[in-house]
Coordinates of C-alpha atoms and ligand atoms in Angstrom, one line a residue:
X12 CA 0.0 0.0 -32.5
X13 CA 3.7 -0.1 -33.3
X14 CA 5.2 -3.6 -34.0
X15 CA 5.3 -6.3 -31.1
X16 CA 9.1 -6.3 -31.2
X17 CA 9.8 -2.2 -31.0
X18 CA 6.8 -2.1 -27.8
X19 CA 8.3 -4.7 -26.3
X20 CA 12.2 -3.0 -26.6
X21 CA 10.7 0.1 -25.4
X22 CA 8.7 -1.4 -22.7
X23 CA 12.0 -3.1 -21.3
X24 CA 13.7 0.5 -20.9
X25 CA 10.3 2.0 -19.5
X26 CA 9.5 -0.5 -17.2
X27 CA 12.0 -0.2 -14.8
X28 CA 11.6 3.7 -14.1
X29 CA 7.8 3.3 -13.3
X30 CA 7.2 3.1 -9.2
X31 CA 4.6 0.4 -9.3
X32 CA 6.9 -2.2 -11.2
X33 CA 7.7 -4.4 -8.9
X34 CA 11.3 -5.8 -10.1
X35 CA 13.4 -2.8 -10.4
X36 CA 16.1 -3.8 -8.5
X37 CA 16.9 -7.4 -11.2
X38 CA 17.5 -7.3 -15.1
X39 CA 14.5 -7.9 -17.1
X40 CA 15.3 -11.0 -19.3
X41 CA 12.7 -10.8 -21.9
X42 CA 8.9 -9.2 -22.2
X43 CA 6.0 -10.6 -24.0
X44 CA 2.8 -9.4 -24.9
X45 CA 0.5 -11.9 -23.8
X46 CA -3.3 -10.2 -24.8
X47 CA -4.0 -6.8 -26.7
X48 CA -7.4 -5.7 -26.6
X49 CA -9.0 -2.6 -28.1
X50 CA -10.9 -0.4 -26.2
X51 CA -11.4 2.9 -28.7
X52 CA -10.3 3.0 -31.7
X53 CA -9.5 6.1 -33.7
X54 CA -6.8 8.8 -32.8
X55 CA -5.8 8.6 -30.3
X56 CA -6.7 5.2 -29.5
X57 CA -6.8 3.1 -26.5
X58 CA -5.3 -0.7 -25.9
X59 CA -5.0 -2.8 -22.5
X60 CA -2.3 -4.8 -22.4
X61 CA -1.6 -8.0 -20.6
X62 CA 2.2 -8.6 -20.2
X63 CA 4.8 -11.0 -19.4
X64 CA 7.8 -9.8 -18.0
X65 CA 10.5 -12.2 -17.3
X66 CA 13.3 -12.2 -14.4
X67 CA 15.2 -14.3 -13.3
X68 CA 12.9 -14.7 -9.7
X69 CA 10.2 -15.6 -12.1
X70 CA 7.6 -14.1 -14.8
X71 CA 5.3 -11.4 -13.6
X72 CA 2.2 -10.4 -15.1
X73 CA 1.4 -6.5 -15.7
X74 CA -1.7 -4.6 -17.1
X75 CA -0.9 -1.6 -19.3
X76 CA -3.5 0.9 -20.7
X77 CA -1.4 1.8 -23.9
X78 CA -2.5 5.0 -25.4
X79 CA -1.3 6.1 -29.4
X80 CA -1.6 9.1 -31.3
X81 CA 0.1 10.7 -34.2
X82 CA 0.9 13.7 -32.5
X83 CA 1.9 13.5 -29.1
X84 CA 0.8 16.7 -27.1
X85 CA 3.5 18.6 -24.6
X86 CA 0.7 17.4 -21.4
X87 CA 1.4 13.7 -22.3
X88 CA 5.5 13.6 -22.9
X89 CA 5.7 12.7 -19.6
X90 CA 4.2 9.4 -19.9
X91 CA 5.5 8.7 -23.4
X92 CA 7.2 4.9 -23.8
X93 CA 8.5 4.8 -27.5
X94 CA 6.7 3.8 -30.2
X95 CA 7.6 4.7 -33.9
X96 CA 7.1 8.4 -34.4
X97 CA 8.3 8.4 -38.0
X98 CA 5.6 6.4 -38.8
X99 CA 3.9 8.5 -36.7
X100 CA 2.6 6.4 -33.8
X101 CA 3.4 7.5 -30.4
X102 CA 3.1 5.3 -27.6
X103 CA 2.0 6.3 -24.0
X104 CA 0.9 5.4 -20.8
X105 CA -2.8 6.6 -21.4
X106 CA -3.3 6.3 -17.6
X107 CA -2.4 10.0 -17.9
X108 CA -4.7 10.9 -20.9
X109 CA -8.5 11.8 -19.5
X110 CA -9.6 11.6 -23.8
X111 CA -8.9 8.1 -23.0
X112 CA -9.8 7.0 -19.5
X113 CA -13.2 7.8 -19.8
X114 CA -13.7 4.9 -21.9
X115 CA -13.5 3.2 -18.9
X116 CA -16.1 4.9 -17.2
X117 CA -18.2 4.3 -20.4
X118 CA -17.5 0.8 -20.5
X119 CA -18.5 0.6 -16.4
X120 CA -21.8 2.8 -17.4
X121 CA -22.8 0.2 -20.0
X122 CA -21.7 -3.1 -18.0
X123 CA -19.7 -3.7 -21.2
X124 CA -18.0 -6.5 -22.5
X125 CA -15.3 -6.4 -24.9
X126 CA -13.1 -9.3 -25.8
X127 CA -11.7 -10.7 -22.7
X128 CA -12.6 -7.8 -20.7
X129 CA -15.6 -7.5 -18.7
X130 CA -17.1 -4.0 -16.6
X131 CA -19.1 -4.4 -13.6
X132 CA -21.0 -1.8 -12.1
X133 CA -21.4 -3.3 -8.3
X134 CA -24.6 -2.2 -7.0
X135 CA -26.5 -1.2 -10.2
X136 CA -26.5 2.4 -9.5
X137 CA -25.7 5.0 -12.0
X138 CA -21.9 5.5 -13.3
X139 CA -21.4 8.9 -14.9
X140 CA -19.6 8.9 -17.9
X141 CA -18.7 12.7 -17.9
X142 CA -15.9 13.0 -15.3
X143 CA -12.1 14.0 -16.2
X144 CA -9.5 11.9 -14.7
X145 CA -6.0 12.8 -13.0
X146 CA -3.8 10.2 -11.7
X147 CA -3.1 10.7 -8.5
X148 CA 0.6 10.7 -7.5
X149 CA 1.7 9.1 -4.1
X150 CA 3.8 6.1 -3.3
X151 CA 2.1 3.5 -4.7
X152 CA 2.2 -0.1 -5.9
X153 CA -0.7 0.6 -8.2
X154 CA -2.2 3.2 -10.7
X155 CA -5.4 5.3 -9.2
X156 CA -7.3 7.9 -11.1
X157 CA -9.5 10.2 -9.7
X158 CA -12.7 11.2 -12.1
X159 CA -13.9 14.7 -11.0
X160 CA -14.1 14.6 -7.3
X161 CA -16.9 11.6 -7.3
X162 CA -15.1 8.2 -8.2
X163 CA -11.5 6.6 -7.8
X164 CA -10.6 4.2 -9.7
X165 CA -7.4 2.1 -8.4
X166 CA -5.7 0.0 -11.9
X167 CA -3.8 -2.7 -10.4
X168 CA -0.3 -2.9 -12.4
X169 CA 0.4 -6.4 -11.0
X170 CA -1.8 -8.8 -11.8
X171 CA -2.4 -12.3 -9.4
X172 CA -4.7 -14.7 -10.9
X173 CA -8.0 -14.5 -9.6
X174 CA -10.6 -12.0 -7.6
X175 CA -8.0 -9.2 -6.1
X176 CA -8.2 -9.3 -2.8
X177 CA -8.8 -5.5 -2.4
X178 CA -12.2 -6.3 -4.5
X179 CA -13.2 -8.9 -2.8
X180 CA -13.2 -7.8 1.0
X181 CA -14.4 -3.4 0.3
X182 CA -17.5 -6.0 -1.6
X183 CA -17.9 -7.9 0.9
X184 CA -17.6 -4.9 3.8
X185 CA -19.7 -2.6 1.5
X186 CA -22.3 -5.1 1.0
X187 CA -22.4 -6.1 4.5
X188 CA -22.8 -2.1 5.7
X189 CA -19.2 -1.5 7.3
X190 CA -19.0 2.1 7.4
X191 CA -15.7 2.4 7.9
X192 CA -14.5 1.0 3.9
X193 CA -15.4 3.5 0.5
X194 CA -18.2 2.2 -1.3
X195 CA -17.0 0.2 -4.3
X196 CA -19.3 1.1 -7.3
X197 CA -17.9 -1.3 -9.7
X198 CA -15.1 -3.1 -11.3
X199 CA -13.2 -4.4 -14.6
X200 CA -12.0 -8.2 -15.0
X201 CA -10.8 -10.6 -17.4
X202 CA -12.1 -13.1 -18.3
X203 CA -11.1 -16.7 -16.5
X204 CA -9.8 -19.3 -18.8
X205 CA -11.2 -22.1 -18.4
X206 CA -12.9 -23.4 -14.8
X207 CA -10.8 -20.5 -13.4
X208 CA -11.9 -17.1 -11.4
X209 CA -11.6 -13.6 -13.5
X210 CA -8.7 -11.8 -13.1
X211 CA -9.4 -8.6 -11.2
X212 CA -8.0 -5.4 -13.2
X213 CA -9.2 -2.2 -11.9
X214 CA -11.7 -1.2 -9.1
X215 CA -14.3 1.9 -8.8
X216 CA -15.0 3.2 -5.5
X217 CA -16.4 6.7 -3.9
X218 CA -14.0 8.9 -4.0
X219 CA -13.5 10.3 -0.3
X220 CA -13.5 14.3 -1.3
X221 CA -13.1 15.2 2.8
X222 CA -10.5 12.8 3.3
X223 CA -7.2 13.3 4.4
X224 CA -4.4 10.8 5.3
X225 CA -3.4 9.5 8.0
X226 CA 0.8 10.0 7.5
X227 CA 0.1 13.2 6.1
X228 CA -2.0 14.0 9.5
X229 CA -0.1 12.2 11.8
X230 CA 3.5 13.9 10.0
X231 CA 2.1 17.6 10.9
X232 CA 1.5 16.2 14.3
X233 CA 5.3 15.3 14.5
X234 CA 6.5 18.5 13.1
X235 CA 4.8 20.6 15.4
X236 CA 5.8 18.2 18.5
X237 CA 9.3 19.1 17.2
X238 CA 8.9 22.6 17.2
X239 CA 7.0 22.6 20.7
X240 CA 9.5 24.4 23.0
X241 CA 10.1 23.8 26.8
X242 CA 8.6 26.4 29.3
X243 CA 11.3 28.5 30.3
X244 CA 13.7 26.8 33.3
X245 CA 11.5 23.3 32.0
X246 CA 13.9 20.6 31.8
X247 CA 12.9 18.7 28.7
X248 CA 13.9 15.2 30.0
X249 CA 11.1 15.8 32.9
X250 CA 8.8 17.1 30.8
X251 CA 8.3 14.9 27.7
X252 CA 4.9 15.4 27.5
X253 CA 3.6 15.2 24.4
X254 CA 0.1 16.0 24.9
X255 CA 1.3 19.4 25.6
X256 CA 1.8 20.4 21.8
X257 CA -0.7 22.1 19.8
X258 CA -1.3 18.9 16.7
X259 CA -1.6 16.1 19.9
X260 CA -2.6 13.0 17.7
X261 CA -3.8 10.6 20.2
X262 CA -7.5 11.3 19.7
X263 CA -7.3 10.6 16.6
X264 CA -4.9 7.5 17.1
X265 CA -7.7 6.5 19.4
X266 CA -10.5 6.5 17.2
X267 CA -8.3 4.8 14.7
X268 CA -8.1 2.2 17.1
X269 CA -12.1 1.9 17.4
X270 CA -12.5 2.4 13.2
X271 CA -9.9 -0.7 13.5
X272 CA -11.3 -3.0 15.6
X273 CA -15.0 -2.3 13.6
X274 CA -13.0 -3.1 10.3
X275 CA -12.0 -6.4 12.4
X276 CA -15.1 -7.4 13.2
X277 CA -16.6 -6.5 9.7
X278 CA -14.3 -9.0 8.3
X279 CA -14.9 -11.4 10.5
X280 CA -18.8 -11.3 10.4
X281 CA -18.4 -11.6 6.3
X282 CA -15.5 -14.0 6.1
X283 CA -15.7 -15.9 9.5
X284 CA -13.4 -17.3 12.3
X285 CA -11.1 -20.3 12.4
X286 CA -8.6 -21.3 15.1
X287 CA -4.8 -22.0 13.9
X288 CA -3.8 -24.8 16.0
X289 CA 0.0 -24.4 18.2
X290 CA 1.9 -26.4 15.9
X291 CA 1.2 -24.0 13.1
X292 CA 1.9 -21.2 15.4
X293 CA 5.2 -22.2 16.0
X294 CA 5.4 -23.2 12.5
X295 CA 4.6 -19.5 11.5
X296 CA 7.1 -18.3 14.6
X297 CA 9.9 -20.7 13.0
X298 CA 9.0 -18.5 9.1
X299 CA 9.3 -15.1 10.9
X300 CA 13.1 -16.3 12.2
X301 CA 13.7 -18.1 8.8
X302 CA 12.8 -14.4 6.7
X303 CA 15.1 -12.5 9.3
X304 CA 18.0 -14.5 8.4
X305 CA 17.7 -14.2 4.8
X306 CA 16.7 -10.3 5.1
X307 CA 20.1 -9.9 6.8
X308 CA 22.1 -11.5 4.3
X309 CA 20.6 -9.3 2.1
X310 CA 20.5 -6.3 4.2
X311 CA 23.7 -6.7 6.5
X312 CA 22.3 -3.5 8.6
X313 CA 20.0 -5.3 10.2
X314 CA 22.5 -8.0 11.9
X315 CA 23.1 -5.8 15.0
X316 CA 19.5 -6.1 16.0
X317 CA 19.0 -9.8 15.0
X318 CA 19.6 -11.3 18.6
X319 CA 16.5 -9.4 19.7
X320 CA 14.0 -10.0 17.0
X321 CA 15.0 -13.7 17.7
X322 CA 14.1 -13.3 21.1
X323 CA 10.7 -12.5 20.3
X324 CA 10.4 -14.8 17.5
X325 CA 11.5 -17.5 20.1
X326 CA 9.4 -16.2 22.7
X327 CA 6.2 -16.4 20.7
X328 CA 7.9 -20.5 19.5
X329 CA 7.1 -21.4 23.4
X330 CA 4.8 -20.2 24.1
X331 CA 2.8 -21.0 21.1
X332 CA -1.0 -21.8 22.2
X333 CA -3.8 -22.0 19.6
X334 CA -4.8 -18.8 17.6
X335 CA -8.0 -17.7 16.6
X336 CA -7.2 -15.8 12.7
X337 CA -9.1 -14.2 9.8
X338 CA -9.2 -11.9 7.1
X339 CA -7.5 -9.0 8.3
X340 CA -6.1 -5.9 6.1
X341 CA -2.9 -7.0 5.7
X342 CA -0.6 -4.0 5.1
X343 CA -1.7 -1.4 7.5
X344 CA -0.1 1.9 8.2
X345 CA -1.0 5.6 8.1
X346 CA -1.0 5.4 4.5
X347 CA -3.9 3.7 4.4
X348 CA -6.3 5.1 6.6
X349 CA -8.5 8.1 5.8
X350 CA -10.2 11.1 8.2
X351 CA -12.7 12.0 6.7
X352 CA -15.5 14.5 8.4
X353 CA -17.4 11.4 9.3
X354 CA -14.5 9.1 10.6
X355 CA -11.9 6.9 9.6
X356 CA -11.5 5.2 6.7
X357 CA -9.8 2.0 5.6
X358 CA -8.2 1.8 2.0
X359 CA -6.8 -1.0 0.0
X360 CA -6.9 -4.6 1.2
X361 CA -4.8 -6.4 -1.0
X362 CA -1.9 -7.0 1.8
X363 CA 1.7 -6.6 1.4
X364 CA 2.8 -6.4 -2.3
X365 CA 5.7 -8.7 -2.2
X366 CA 3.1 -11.7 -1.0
X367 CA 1.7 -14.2 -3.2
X368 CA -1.6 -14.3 -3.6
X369 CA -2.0 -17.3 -1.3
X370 CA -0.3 -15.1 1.7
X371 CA -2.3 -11.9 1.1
X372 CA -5.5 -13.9 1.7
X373 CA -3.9 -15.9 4.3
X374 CA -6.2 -15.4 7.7
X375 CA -4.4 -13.9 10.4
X376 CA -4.9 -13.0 14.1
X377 CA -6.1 -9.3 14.0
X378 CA -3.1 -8.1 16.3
X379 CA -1.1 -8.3 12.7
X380 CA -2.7 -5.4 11.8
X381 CA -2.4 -3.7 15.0
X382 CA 1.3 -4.0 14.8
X383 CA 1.1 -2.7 11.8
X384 CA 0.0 0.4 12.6
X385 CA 2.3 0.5 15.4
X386 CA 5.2 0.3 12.9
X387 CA 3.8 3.1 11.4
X388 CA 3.5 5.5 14.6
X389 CA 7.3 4.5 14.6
X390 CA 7.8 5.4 11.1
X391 CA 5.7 8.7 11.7
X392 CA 8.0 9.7 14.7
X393 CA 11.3 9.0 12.9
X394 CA 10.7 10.1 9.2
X395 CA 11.7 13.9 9.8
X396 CA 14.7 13.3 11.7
X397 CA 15.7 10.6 8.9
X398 CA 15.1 13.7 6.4
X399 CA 16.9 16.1 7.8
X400 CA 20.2 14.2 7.8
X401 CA 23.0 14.8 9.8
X402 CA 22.4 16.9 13.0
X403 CA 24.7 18.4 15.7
X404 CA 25.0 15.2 18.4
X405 CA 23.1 17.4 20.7
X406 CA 19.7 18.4 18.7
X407 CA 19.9 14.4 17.3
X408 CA 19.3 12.9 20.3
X409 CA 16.8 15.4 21.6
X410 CA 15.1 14.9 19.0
X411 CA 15.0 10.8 19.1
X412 CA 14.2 11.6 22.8
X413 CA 10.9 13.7 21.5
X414 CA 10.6 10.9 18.5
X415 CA 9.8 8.3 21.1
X416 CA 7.5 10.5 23.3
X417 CA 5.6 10.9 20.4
X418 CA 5.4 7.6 19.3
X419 CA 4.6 6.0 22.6
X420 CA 1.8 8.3 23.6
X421 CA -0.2 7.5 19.8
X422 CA 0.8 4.0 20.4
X423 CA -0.8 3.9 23.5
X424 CA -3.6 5.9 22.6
X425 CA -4.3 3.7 19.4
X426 CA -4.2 0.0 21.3
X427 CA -6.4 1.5 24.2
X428 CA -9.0 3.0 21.4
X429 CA -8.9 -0.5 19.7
X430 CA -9.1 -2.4 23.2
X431 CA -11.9 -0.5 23.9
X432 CA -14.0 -1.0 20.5
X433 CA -13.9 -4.6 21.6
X434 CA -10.9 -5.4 19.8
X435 CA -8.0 -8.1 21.2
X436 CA -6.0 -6.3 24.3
X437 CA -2.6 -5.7 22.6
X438 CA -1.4 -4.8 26.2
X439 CA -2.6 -8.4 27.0
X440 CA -1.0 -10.2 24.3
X441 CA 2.4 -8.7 24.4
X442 CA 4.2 -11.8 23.2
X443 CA 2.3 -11.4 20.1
X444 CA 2.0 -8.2 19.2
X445 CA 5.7 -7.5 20.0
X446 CA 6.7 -10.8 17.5
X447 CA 4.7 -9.4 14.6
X448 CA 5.5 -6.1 15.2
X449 CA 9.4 -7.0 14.7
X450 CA 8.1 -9.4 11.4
X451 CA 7.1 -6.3 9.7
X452 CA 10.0 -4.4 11.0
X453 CA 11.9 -7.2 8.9
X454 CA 9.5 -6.5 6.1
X455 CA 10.1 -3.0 6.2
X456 CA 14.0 -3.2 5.6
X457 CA 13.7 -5.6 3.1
X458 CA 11.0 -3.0 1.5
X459 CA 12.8 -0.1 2.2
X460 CA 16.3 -1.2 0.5
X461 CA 14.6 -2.5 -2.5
X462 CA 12.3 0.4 -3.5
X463 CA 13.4 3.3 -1.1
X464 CA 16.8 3.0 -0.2
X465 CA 17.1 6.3 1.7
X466 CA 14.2 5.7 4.1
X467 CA 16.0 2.4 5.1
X468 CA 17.5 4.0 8.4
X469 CA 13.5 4.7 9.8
X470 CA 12.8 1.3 10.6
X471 CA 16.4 0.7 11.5
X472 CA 16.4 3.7 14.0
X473 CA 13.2 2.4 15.2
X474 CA 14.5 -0.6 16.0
X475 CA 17.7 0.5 17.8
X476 CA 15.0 2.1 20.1
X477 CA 12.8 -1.4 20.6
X478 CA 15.1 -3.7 20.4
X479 CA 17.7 -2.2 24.0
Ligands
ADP515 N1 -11.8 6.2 -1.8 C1 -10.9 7.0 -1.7 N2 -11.1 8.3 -1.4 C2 -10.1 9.3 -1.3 N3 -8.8 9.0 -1.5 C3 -8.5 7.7 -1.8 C4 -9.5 6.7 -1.9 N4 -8.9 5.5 -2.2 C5 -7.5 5.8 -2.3 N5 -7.3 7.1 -2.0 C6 -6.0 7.8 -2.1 O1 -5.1 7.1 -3.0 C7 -4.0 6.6 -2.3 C8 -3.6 5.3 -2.9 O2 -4.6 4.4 -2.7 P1 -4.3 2.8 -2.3 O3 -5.6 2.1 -2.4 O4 -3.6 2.8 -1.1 O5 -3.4 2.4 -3.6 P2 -2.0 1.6 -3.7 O6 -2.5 0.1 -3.7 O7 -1.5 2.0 -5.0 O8 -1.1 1.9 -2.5 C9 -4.4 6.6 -0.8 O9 -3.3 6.7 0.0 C10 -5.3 7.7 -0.7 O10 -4.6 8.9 -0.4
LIG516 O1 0.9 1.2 0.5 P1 1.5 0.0 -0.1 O2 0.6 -1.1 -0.3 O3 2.2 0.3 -1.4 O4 2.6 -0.5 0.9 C1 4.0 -0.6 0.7 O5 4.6 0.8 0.7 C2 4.5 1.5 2.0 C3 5.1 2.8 1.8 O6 4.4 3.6 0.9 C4 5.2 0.7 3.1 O7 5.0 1.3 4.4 C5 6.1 1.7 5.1 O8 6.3 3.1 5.0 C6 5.2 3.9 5.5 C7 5.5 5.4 5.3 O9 5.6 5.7 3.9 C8 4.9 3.6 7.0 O10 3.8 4.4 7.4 C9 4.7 2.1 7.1 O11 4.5 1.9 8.5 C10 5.9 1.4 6.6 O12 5.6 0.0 6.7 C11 4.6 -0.7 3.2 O13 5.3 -1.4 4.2 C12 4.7 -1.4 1.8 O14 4.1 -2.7 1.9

């Protein structure tokens, strides 16, 4: 390993271009390298690193699989972070370097321990070790690999202290028989200090070889909606149909409604039920009002639309009545879902990643999650008009006109499929659904001008349409 002092200059400079580090947008004030550990030794070698990376909101801690070699090959430049190459050591992120990541697998394999770290292999079945990794690249707040076209296995770059919420509840579903979660197969954690819980660092699941997203599914949907043309002498305000296109969603927004309302019931069958009693439901009405406010200072765009998602904040306030809440996903969208030849599939648990740990684990009514997705049909129906830009008057509104057909119809389709799995009637529980739905909507903007600044106007188009 290079010095401390030259890792932790280039680090600072690295850092910030990576997509899963979570304080891009404020100067990094200092970085320290709290734990090195050696996994192989040799060239190249492999270290994890724990780090502290200091801001002025506050000291985040990262997890960093630092791969060195004397020579660094062409294949790896990509992922090179300094080092000191005229003493020849090159430095890397070896998240990109299968020579290296299969030391994890070993290390899974053998239910090794070395220093702080320790491998679990969840259900005692057999981990090959002879698989070849590639990082998969998407959006994401984390790091996954995918070995061969058996195992994923999803490095969290953030660590929170403690069992990561995304290990704890596919665990708990796996073990209690949900089909609708990937089996988890094992897991790498450090070791608690003392009395504490171990900090989870990476988890090993089934890869799902037949699976395909849900945006990417639901996108093609949209596109061919858009490119759906009118009988001739139809008049396209009449006939907004969108069942009529050839990629109609809403059977498959349906059954995502049943998958959802299983997933619901999974987690409340392994984690339980509690009721949250008025007062803290006009409490938690009071925080949604309190985070719109701050997210318009910060985001002035959103002001127009802030007399509306009062409303419903306010609406929910008085008529706040005991809620039963529990574990519920968290941060769902299309994203996160799977098709796979079997069904659909729910991925990552670990809630939004802005949250503390305390509020990702916080229970919730399900209808959260339900909004959730109903963000995302809105996100879904709006992301290809956002792309192309700037269109004649004419085609722009037809197309918002088309926008909305589609995302009311997989709406619909979605709450009735979840209503009818057994699931909480969203159509029942308007109120509700419609306050959270605007909370994430004020999630989303924040989200969107920190990390992805030209996708900002898809909620804000979105809520131009729901908010008159
Ligand atoms: N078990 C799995 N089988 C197939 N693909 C998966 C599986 N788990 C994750 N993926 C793919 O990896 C992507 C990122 O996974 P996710 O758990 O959402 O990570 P992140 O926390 O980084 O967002 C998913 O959108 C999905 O496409
Ligand atoms: O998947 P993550 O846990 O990293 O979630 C974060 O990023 C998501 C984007 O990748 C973001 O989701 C938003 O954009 C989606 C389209 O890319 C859309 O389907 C969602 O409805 C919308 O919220 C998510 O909010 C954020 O937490």
């Amino acid at each position: 390993m290079p010095p401390r002092s030259v890792l932790q200059r280039d680090l600072a400079e690295w850092l910030p271009r990576q997509r899963w580090f979570g304080g891009k947008h404020i100067p990094i004030d200092g970085i320290t390298i709290a734990a090195t550990t050696e996994l192989h030794s040799g060239d190249p070698a492999l270290h994890h690193l724990v780090i502290h990376v200091r801001q002025h909101t506050g000291t985040d801690r990262y997890q960093l699989l630092l791969g060195t070699r004397r020579d660094l090959p062409d294949r790896l430049r990509h992922a090179e972070i300094g080092g000191s190459p005229e003493e020849g050591t090159h430095c890397y992120d070896a998240a990109h370097d299968p020579d290296l990541t299969r030391t994890l697998l070993r290390g899974l394999a053998a239910e090794a321990s070395v220093g702080p770290l320790r491998f679990r292999n969840a259900g005692g079945g057999v981990i090959r070790t002879d698989l070849t990794s590639l990082p998969i690249t998407a959006e994401q707040s984390n790091t996954s690999l995918l070995f061969g076209d058996a195992y994923i296995c999803k490095l969290f770059r953030r660590l929170s202290d403690g069992v990561n919420p995304d290990l704890e509840v596919n665990l708990a579903l796996t073990r209690g028989g949900c089909a609708h979660v990937p089996a988890v197969l094992g897991w790498i954690e450090l070791e608690p200090g003392e009395g504490g819980e171990p900090t989870t660092l990476a988890l090993l699941s089934t890869y799902l070889r037949t699976g395909a997203d849900g945006w990417s599914l639901a996108i093609a949907s949209v596109r061919d909606w858009y490119a759906h043309t009118m009988p001739p002498g139809g008049d396209e305000w009449a006939e907004l149909d969108a069942s009529a296109a050839g990629g109609d969603f809403a059977a498959e927004a349906e059954r995502l409604g049943a998958a959802t309302a299983r997933v619901h019931q999974a987690l409340a069958g392994a984690f339980g039920v509690t009721t949250l009693p008025a007062g803290e439901v006009h409490a938690m009405a009071a925080r949604m009002n309190e985070d719109l406010t701050e997210t318009c200072r910060a985001v002035p765009a959103l002001a127009p639309h802030a007399k509306a998602l009062t409303g419903a904040f306010l609406d929910l306030a008085t008529r706040a009545a005991p809620l039963p809440v529990q574990r519920v996903h968290g941060d769902y969208h299309l994203g996160q879902v799977l098709r796979t030849e079997s069904g659909w599939t729910v991925l990552d648990f670990e809630g939004e990643p802005a949250r503390t740990p305390g509020e990702r684990r916080a229970l919730a009514h399900p209808l959260r999650d339900v909004a959730g997705m109903l963000r995302s049909f809105e996100y879904a129906a709006r992301f290809l008009i956002t792309k192309a830009g700037a269109l004649p008057p004419e085609s722009g509104r037809r197309l918002e006109t088309r926008a909305h057909a589609w995302a009311a119809r997989n709406r619909a389709a979605f709450c009735r499929g979840y209503a009818a799995a057994g699931g909480v009637d969203p159509a029942a529980h308007a109120v509700l659904t419609r306050a959270f739905e605007f909370e994430k909507a004020v999630y989303e903007v924040r989200y969107e001008a920190r990390n992805r600044p030209a996708w900002l106007p898809v909620p804000l188009r979105s809520l131009a349409h729901l908010t008159t």
